[in-house]
Coordinates of C-alpha atoms in Angstrom, one line a residue:
Chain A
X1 CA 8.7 -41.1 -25.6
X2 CA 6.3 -43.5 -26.1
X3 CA 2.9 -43.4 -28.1
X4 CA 0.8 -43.8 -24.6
X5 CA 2.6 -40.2 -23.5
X6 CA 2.4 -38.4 -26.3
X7 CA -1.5 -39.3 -26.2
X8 CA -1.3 -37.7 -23.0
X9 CA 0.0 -34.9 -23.7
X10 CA -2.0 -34.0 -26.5
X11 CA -5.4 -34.6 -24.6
X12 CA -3.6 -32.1 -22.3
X13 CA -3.2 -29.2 -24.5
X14 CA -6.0 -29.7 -26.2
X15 CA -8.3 -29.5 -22.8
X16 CA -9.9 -27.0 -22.3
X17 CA -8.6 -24.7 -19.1
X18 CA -12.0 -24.2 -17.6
X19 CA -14.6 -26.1 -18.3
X20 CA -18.6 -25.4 -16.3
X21 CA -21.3 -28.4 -16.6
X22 CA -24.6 -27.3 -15.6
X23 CA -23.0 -25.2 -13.1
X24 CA -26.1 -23.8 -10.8
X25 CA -25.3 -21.7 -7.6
X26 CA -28.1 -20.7 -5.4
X27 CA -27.7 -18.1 -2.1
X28 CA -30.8 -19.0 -0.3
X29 CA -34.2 -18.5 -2.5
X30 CA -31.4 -16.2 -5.0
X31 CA -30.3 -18.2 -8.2
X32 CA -27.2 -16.5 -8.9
X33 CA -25.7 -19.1 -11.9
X34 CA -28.6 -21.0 -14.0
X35 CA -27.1 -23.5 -15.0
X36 CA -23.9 -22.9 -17.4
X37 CA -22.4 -25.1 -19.7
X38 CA -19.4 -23.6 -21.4
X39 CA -15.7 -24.2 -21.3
X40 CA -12.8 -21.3 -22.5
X41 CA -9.9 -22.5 -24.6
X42 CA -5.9 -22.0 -24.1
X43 CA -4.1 -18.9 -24.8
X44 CA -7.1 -16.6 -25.0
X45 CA -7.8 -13.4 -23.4
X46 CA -11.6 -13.3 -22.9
X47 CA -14.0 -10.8 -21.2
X48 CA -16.9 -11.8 -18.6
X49 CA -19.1 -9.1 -19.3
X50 CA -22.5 -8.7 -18.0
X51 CA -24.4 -5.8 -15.5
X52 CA -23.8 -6.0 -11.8
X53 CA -25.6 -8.7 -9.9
X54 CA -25.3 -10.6 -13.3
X55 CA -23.2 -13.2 -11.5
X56 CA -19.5 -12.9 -12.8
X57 CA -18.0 -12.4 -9.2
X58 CA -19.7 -16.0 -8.3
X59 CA -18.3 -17.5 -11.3
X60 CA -14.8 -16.8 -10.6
X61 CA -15.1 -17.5 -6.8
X62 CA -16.5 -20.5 -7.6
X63 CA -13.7 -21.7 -10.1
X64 CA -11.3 -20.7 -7.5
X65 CA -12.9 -23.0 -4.8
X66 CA -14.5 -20.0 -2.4
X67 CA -17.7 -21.2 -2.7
X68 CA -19.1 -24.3 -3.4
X69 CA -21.8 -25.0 -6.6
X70 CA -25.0 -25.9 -5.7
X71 CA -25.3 -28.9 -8.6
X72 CA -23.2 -29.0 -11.8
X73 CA -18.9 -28.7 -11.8
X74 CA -16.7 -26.4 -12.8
X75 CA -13.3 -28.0 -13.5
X76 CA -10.0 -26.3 -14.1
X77 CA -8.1 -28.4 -16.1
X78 CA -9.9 -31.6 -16.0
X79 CA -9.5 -31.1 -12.3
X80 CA -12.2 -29.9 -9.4
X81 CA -11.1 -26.6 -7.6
X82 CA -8.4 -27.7 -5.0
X83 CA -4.3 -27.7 -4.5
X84 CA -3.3 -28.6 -8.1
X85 CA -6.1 -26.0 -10.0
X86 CA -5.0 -23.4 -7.7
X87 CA -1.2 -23.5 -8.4
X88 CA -2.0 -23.2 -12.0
X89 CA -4.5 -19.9 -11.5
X90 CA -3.9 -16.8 -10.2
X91 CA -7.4 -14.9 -9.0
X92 CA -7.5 -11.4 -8.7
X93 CA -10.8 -10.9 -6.2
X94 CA -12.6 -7.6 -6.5
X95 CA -11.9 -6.2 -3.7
X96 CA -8.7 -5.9 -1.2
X97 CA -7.9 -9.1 0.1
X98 CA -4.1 -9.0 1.2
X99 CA -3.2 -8.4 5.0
X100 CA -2.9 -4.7 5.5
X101 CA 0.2 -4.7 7.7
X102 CA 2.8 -6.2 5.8
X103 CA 4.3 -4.3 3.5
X104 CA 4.6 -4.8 -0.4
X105 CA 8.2 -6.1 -0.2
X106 CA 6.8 -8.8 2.6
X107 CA 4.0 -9.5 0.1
X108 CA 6.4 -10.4 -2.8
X109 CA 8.4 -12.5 -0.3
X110 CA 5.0 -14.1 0.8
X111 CA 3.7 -15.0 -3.0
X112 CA 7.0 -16.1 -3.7
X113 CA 7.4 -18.4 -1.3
X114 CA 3.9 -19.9 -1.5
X115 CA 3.5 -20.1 -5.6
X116 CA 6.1 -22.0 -6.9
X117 CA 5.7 -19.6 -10.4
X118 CA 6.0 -16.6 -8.6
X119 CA 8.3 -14.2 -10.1
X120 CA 9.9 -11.5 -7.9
X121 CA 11.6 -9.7 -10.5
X122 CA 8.5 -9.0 -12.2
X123 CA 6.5 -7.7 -9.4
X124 CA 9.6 -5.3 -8.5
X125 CA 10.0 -4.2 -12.5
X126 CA 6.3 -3.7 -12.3
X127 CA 6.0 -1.6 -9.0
X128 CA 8.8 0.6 -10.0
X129 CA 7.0 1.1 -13.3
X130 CA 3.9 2.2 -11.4
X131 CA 6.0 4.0 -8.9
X132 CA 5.2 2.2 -6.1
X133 CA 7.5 2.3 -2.9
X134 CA 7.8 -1.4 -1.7
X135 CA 8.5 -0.4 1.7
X136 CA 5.1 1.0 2.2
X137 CA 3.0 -1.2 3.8
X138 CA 0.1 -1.7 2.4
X139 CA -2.7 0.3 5.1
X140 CA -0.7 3.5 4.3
X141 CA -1.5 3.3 0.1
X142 CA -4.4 4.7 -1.3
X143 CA -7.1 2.4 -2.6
X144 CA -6.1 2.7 -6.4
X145 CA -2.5 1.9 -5.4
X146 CA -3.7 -1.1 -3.5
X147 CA -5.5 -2.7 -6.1
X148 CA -2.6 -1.8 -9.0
X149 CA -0.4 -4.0 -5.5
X150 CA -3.0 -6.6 -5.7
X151 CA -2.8 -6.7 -9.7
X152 CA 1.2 -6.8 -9.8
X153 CA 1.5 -10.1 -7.5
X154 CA -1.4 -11.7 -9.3
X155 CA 0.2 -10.9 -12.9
X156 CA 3.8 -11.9 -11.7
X157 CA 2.8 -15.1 -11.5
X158 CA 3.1 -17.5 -14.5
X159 CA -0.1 -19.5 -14.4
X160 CA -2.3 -21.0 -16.7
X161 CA -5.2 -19.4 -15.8
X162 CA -6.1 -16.0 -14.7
X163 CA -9.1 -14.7 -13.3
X164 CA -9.4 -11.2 -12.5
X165 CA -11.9 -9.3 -11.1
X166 CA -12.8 -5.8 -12.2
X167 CA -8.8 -5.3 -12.2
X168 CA -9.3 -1.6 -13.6
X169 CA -12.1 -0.5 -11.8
X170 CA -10.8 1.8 -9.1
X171 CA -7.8 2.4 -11.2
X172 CA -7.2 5.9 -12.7
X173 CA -7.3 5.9 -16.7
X174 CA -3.2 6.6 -16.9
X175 CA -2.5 3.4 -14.8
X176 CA -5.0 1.5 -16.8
X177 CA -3.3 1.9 -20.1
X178 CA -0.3 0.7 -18.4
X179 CA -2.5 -2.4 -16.7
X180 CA -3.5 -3.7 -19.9
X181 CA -0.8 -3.7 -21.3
X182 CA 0.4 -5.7 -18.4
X183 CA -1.9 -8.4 -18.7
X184 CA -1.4 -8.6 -22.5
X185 CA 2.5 -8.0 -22.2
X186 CA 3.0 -10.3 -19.0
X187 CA 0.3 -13.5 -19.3
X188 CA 2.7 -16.4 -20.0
X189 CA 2.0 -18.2 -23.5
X190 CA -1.0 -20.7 -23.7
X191 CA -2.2 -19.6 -20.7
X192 CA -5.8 -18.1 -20.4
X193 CA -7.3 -15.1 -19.4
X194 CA -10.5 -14.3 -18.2
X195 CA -11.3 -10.5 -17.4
X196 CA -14.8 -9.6 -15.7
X197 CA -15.8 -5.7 -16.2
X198 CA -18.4 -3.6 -17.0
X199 CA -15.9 -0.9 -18.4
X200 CA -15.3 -2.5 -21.8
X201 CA -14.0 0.3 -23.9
X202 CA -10.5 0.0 -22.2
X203 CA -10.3 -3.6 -22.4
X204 CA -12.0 -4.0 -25.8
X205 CA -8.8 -4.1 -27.8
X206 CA -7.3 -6.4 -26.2
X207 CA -10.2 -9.1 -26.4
X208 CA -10.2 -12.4 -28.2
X209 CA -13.1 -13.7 -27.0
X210 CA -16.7 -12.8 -25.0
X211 CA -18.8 -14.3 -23.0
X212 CA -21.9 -11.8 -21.7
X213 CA -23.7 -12.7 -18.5
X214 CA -27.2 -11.5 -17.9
X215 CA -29.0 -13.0 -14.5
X216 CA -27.2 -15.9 -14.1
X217 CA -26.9 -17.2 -17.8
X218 CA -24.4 -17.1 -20.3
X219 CA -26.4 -15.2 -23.3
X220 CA -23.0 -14.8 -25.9
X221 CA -20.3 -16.6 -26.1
X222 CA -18.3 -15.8 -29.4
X223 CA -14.8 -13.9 -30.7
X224 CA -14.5 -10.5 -31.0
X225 CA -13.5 -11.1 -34.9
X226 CA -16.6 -13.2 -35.0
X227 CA -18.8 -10.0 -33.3
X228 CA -17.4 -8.0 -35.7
X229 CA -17.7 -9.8 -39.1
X230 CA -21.0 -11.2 -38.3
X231 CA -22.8 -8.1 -36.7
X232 CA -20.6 -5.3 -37.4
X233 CA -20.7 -4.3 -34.4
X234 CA -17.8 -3.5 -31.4
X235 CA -18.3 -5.6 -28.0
X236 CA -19.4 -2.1 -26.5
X237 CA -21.7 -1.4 -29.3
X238 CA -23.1 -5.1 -28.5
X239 CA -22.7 -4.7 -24.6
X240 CA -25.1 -1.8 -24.5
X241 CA -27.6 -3.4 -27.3
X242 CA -28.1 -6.5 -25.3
X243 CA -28.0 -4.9 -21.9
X244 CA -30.1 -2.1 -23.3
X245 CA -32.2 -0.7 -19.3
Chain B
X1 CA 4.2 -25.3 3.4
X2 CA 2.9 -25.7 6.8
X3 CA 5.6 -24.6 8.1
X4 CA 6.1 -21.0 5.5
X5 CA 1.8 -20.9 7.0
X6 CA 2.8 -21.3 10.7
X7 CA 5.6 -18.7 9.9
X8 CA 3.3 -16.0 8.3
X9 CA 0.9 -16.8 11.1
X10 CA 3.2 -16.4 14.0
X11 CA 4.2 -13.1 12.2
X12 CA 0.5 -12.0 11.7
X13 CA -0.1 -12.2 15.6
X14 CA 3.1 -11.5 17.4
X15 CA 2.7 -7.6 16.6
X16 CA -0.5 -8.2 19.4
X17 CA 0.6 -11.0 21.6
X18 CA 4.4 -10.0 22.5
X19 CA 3.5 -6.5 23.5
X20 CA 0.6 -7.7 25.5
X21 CA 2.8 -10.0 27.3
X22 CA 5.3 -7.8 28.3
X23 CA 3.0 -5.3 29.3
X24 CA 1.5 -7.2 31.8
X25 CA 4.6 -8.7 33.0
X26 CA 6.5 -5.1 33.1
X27 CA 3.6 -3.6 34.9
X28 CA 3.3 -6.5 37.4
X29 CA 7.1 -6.0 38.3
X30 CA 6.4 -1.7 38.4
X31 CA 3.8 -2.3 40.9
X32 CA 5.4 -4.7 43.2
X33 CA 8.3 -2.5 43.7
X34 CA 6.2 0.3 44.2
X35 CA 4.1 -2.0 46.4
X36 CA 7.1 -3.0 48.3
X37 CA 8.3 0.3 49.2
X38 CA 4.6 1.8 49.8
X39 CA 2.9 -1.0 51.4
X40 CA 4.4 0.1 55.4
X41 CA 2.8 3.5 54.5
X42 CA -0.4 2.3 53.8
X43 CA -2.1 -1.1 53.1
X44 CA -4.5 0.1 51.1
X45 CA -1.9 0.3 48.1
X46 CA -1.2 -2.9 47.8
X47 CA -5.0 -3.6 47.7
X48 CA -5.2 -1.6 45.3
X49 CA -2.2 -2.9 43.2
X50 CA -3.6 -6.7 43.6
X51 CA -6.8 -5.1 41.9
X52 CA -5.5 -3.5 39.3
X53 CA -3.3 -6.8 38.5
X54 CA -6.1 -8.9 38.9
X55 CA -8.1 -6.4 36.0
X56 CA -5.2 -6.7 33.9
X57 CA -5.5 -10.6 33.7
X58 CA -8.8 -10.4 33.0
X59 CA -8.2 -8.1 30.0
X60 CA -5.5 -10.4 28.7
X61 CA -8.0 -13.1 29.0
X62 CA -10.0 -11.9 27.2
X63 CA -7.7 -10.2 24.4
X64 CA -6.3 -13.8 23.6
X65 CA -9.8 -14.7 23.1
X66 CA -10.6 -11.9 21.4
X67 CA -7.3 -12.5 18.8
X68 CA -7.7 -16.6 18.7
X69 CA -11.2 -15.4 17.5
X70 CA -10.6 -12.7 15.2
X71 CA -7.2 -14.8 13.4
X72 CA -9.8 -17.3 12.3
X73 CA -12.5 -15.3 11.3
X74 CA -11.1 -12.4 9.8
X75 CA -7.6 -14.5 7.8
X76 CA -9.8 -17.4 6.9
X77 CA -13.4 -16.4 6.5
X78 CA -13.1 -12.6 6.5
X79 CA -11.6 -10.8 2.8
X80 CA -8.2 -12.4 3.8
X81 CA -9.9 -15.9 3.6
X82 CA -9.6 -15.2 -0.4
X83 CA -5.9 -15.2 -0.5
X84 CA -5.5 -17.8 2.0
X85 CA -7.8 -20.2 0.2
X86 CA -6.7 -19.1 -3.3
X87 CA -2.9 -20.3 -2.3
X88 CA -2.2 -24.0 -3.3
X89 CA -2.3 -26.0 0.3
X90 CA -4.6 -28.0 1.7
X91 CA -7.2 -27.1 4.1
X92 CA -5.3 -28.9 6.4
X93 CA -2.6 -26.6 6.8
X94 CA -4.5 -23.8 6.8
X95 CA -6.5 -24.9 9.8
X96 CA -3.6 -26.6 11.7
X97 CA -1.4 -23.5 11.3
X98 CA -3.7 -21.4 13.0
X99 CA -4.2 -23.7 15.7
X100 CA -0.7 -24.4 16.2
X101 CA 0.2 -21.0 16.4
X102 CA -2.8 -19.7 18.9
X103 CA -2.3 -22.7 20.9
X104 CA 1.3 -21.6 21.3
X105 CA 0.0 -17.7 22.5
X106 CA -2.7 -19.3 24.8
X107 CA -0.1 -20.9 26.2
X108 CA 2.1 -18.1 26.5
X109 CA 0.0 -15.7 28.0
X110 CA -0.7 -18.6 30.7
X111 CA 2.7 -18.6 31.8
X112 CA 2.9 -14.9 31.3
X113 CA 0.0 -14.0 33.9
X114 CA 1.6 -17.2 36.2
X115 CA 5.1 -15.4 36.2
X116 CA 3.2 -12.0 36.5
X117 CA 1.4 -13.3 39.6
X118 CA 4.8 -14.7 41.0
X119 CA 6.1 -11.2 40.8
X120 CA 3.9 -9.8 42.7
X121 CA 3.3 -12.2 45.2
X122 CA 7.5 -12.1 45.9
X123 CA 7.6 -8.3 45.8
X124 CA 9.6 -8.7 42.1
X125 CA 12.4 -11.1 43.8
X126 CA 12.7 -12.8 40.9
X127 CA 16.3 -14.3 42.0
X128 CA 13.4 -15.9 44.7
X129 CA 10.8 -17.0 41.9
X130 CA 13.3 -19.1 40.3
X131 CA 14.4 -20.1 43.1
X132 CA 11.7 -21.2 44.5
X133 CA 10.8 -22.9 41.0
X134 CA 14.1 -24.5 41.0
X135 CA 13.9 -26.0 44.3
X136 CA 10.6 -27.1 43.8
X137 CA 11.4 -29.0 40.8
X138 CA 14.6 -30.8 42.1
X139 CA 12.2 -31.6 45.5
X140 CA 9.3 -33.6 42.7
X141 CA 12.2 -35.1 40.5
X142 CA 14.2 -36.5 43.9
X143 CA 11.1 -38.0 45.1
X144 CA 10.8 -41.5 45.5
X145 CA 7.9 -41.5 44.4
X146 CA 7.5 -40.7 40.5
X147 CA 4.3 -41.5 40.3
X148 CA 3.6 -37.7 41.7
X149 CA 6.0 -36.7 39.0
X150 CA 4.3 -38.3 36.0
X151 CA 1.1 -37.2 37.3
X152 CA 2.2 -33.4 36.8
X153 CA 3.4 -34.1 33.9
X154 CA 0.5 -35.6 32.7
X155 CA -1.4 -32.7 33.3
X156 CA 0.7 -30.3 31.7
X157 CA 0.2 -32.8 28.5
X158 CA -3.6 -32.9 29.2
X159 CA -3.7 -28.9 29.6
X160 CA -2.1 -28.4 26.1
X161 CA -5.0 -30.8 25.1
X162 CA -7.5 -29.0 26.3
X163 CA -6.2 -25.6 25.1
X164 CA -6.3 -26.8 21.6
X165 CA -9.7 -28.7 22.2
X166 CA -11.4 -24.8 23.1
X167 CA -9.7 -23.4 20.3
X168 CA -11.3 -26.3 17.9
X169 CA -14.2 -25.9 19.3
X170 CA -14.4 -21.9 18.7
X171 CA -13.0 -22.8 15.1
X172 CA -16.0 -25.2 14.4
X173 CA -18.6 -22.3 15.2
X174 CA -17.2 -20.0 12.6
X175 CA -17.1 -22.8 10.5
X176 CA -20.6 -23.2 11.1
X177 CA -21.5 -19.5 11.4
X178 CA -19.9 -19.2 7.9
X179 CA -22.5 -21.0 6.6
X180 CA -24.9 -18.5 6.5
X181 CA -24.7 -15.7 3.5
X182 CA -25.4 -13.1 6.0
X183 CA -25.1 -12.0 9.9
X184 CA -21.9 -14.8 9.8
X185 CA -20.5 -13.6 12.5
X186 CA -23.8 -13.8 14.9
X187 CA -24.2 -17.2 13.4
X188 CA -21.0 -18.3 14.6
X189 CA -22.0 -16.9 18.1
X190 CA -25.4 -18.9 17.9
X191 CA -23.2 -21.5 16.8
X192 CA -20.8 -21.5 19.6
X193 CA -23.8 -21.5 22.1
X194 CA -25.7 -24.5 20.3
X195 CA -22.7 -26.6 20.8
X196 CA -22.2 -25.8 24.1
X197 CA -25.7 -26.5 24.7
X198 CA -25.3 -30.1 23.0
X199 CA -22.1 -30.8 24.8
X200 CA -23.8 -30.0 28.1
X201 CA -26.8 -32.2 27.4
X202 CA -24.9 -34.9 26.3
X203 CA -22.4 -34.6 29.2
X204 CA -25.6 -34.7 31.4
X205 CA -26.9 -37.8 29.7
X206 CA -23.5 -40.1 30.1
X207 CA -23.4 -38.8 33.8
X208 CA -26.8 -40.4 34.2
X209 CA -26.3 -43.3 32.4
X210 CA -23.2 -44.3 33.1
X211 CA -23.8 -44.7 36.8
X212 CA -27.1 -46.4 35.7
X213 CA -25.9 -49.4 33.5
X214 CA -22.2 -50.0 35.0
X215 CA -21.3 -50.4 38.3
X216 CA -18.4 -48.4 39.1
X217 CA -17.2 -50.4 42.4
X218 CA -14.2 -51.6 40.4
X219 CA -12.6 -48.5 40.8
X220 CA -12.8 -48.7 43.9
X221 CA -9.9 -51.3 43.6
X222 CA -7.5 -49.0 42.9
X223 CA -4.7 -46.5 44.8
X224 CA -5.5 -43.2 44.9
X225 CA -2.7 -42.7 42.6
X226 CA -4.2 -44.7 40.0
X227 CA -7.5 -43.3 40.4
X228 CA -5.9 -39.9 39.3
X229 CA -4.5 -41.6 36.5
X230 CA -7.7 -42.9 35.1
X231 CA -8.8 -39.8 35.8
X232 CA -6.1 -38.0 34.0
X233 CA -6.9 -40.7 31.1
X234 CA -10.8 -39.7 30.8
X235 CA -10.0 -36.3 31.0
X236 CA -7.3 -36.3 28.5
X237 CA -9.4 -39.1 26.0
X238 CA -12.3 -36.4 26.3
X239 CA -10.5 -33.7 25.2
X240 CA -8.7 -35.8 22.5
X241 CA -11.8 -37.4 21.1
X242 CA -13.8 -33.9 21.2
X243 CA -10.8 -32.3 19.6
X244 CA -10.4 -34.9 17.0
X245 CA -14.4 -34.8 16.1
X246 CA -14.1 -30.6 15.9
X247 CA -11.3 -30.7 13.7
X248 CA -12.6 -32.9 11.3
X249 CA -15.8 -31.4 11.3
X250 CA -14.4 -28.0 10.3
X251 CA -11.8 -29.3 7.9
X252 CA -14.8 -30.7 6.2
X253 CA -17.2 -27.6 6.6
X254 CA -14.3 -25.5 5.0
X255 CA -13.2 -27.6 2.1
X256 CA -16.4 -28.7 1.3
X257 CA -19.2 -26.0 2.0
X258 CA -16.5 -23.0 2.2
X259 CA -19.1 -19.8 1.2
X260 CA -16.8 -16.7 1.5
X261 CA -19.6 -13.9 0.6

């Protein structure tokens, strides 16, 4: 291997996974995203934590290429949102998204066949965990089973970066133990995490990193460690300081 | 991956368009028998019969419609949208398997309600229909004449066109309509009626000037036959260069200003 490659693949590792440059997004007279300049590092598991309306939903459609910024870039792995950064991310969107009439066998068969690091045995291991028939189809689960469905396919995939939305939200709190450890247990190594929720105390020890959101702009970015050696303080201790109503 | 799209596609909307199709053509062969053994009783049934089948193509009319529509709008731009853009293909495929694939049913349910119609006009003798179909087919490909021949199938080409041309066209009004962060779906009507409005104005505006700034007697040179030709040609370049424009206009809309709310 020659010096120019191994230069290569040191920028590589050392990019970082997402990076946002003045990243604004405006709905009509609405500015959703002021501006944001911050980028996450490999191999972290970080939460997007802010209020609702606070604009972590826009972030991650935005780094998935749903919606467009108004000025700035968000790049996922030196690359703009398109075929490549999408193979390397799995999204989780927050609410159901998958077609209703297939059922969840068809869905692993579909995921599989369309992300190359799709892994089937994974999904079924998971579902079987959970309890989850795979013949169903997917308009005859409840809406908790739906989105722990939604959850499996996204986490049987071995990307680089995942984005999920509110994964535990409509989940009940036995599942949710079992979720988390799930994303902890099942990310692949190096690869990133990013976790938006308002209901930190279940996700809290799993945290390396935060990032709160409040209107739009980023107004913490910092490790947990760092949060709790510097202010003593837990990110749910911090959470409900900063958000104080 | 076009084709794994076009495959997940064609098994998203078979579960509407095959039962659709043979319930049109099943019904259309219950009431021509029934017609057939009826009708010297009283005339009225077979009115009535011709109604009711005449009702029922309307209704599949408007169901493809309805399903062209709604596969757009509700796999692309509707909650689904967020898998099918999250999945690692181009806009391209995304667009072109849709297409494809309600092209294909347009096209089916065309020859459906033309078989369907056959039926009942021969009283369900299908043994007849083909027949018929068969003879008329050997009669245009003995002709001497092939001109006829290539003019058919020039028009069969030109059809499949113009199918996909409408379909491009509905597509680019969603793409429009989801533009707007709210009411998308009544901007994609207002859309649709827009660019109807601006095709209709600027159809208006070549037939005047055309007529104004060329002469046409040259055409008068030619056969009939080659008149339909040219006239095969423009209809067929129309389609082709309106289709071409629509597409690219909503591959651009959706790559570039995609704003699934």
């Amino acid at each position: 291997m020659n010096e120019n490659n191994l230069e290569n693949i040191n920028t590589e590792t050392i990019a970082p996974i997402l990076q946002a440059v003045a990243l604004k997004k405006r709905y009509g007279s609405c500015l959703a995203l002021d501006a944001l300049d911050f980028s996450l590092t490999r191999g972290r598991i970080i939460g997007l934590l802010g209020p609702n309306g606070s604009g972590k939903t826009t972030l991650l459609k935005l780094a998935c290429g749903l919606l467009q910024p108004s000025s700035g870039k968000i790049v996922i792995d030196n690359h703009t949102p398109g075929i490549y950064s999408k193979s390397i991310t799995a999204y989780l969107p927050d609410k159901p998204y998958l077609n209703d009439w297939m059922r969840v066998q068809q869905l692993i068969k579909f995921f599989s066949e369309l992300y190359a690091d799709f892994c089937s045995e994974r999904a079924y291991e998971m579902l079987d965990a959970l309890g989850i028939d795979c013949r169903a189809r997917l308009k005859t689960l409840s809406k908790g089973t739906k989105e722990k469905v939604q959850l499996i396919l996204v986490m049987s995939r071995k990307a680089q970066l995942y984005l999920l939305d509110e994964p535990i939200g409509g989940v009940d709190p036995a599942a949710r133990e079992y979720i988390v450890n799930t994303i902890i247990g099942n990310y692949s190594e190096n690869a990133t995490v990013l976790i938006s929720t308002h209901i930190i105390s279940d996700i809290e020890p799993v945290l390396d990193e935060v990032i709160f959101l409040n209107r739009g702009k980023i107004t913490l970015q910092t490790t947990v460690d760092d949060l709790r050696a510097e202010r003593g303080k837990s990110v749910d201790e911090m959470f409900r300081e900063v958000f104080k109503c | 991956m076009l084709g794994k799209l076009i495959k997940y596609e064609l098994k998203g909307t078979a579960h509407y368009f095959l039962p659709l199709i043979a319930a049109i053509l099943i019904l259309s062969l219950i009431f021509s028998l029934f017609g057939s053994l009826y009708a010297q009783w009283a005339t009225w049934i077979s009115g009535l019969m011709i109604f009711v089948e005449v009702v029922l193509i309307i209704a599949l009319a408007v169901m493809t419609l309805v399903i062209t529509i709604q596969r757009f709008y509700k796999n692309l731009l509707g909650d689904e949208g967020y898998l099918m853009f999250s999945l690692p293909v181009s806009t391209h495929y995304n667009i072109l398997s849709k297409l494809l694939v309600a092209t294909l049913w347009n096209i089916a349910v065309l020859l459906a309600v033309t078989l369907s119609i056959g039926i009942l006009v021969m009283h369900a003798d299908i043994a007849g229909i083909l027949q018929m179909a068969w003879q008329q087919l050997t009669q245009w490909l003995n002709m001497s004449n092939f001109s006829i021949l290539f003019i058919i199938l020039e028009w069969i080409v030109v059809g499949l066109i113009s199918v996909a041309g409408n379909i491009l066209l509905l597509y680019l009004a969603m793409a429009i309509g989801q533009l707007a962060n709210e009411h998308k779906f009544l901007a994609s009507f207002g859309a649709y009626i827009a660019l109807q409005c601006a095709l209709g104005i600027l159809t208006a505006l070549l037939a005047i000037i055309i007529p104004f700034h060329f002469t046409l007697d040259w055409l008068n040179t030619f056969s009939p036959v080659a008149l339909v030709h040219i006239i095969t040609l423009a209809v067929a370049a129309d389609a082709i260069i309106g289709g071409t424009i629509y597409y690219f206009l909503t591959h651009w809309l959706l790559k570039r200003k995609l704003n699934l709310t």
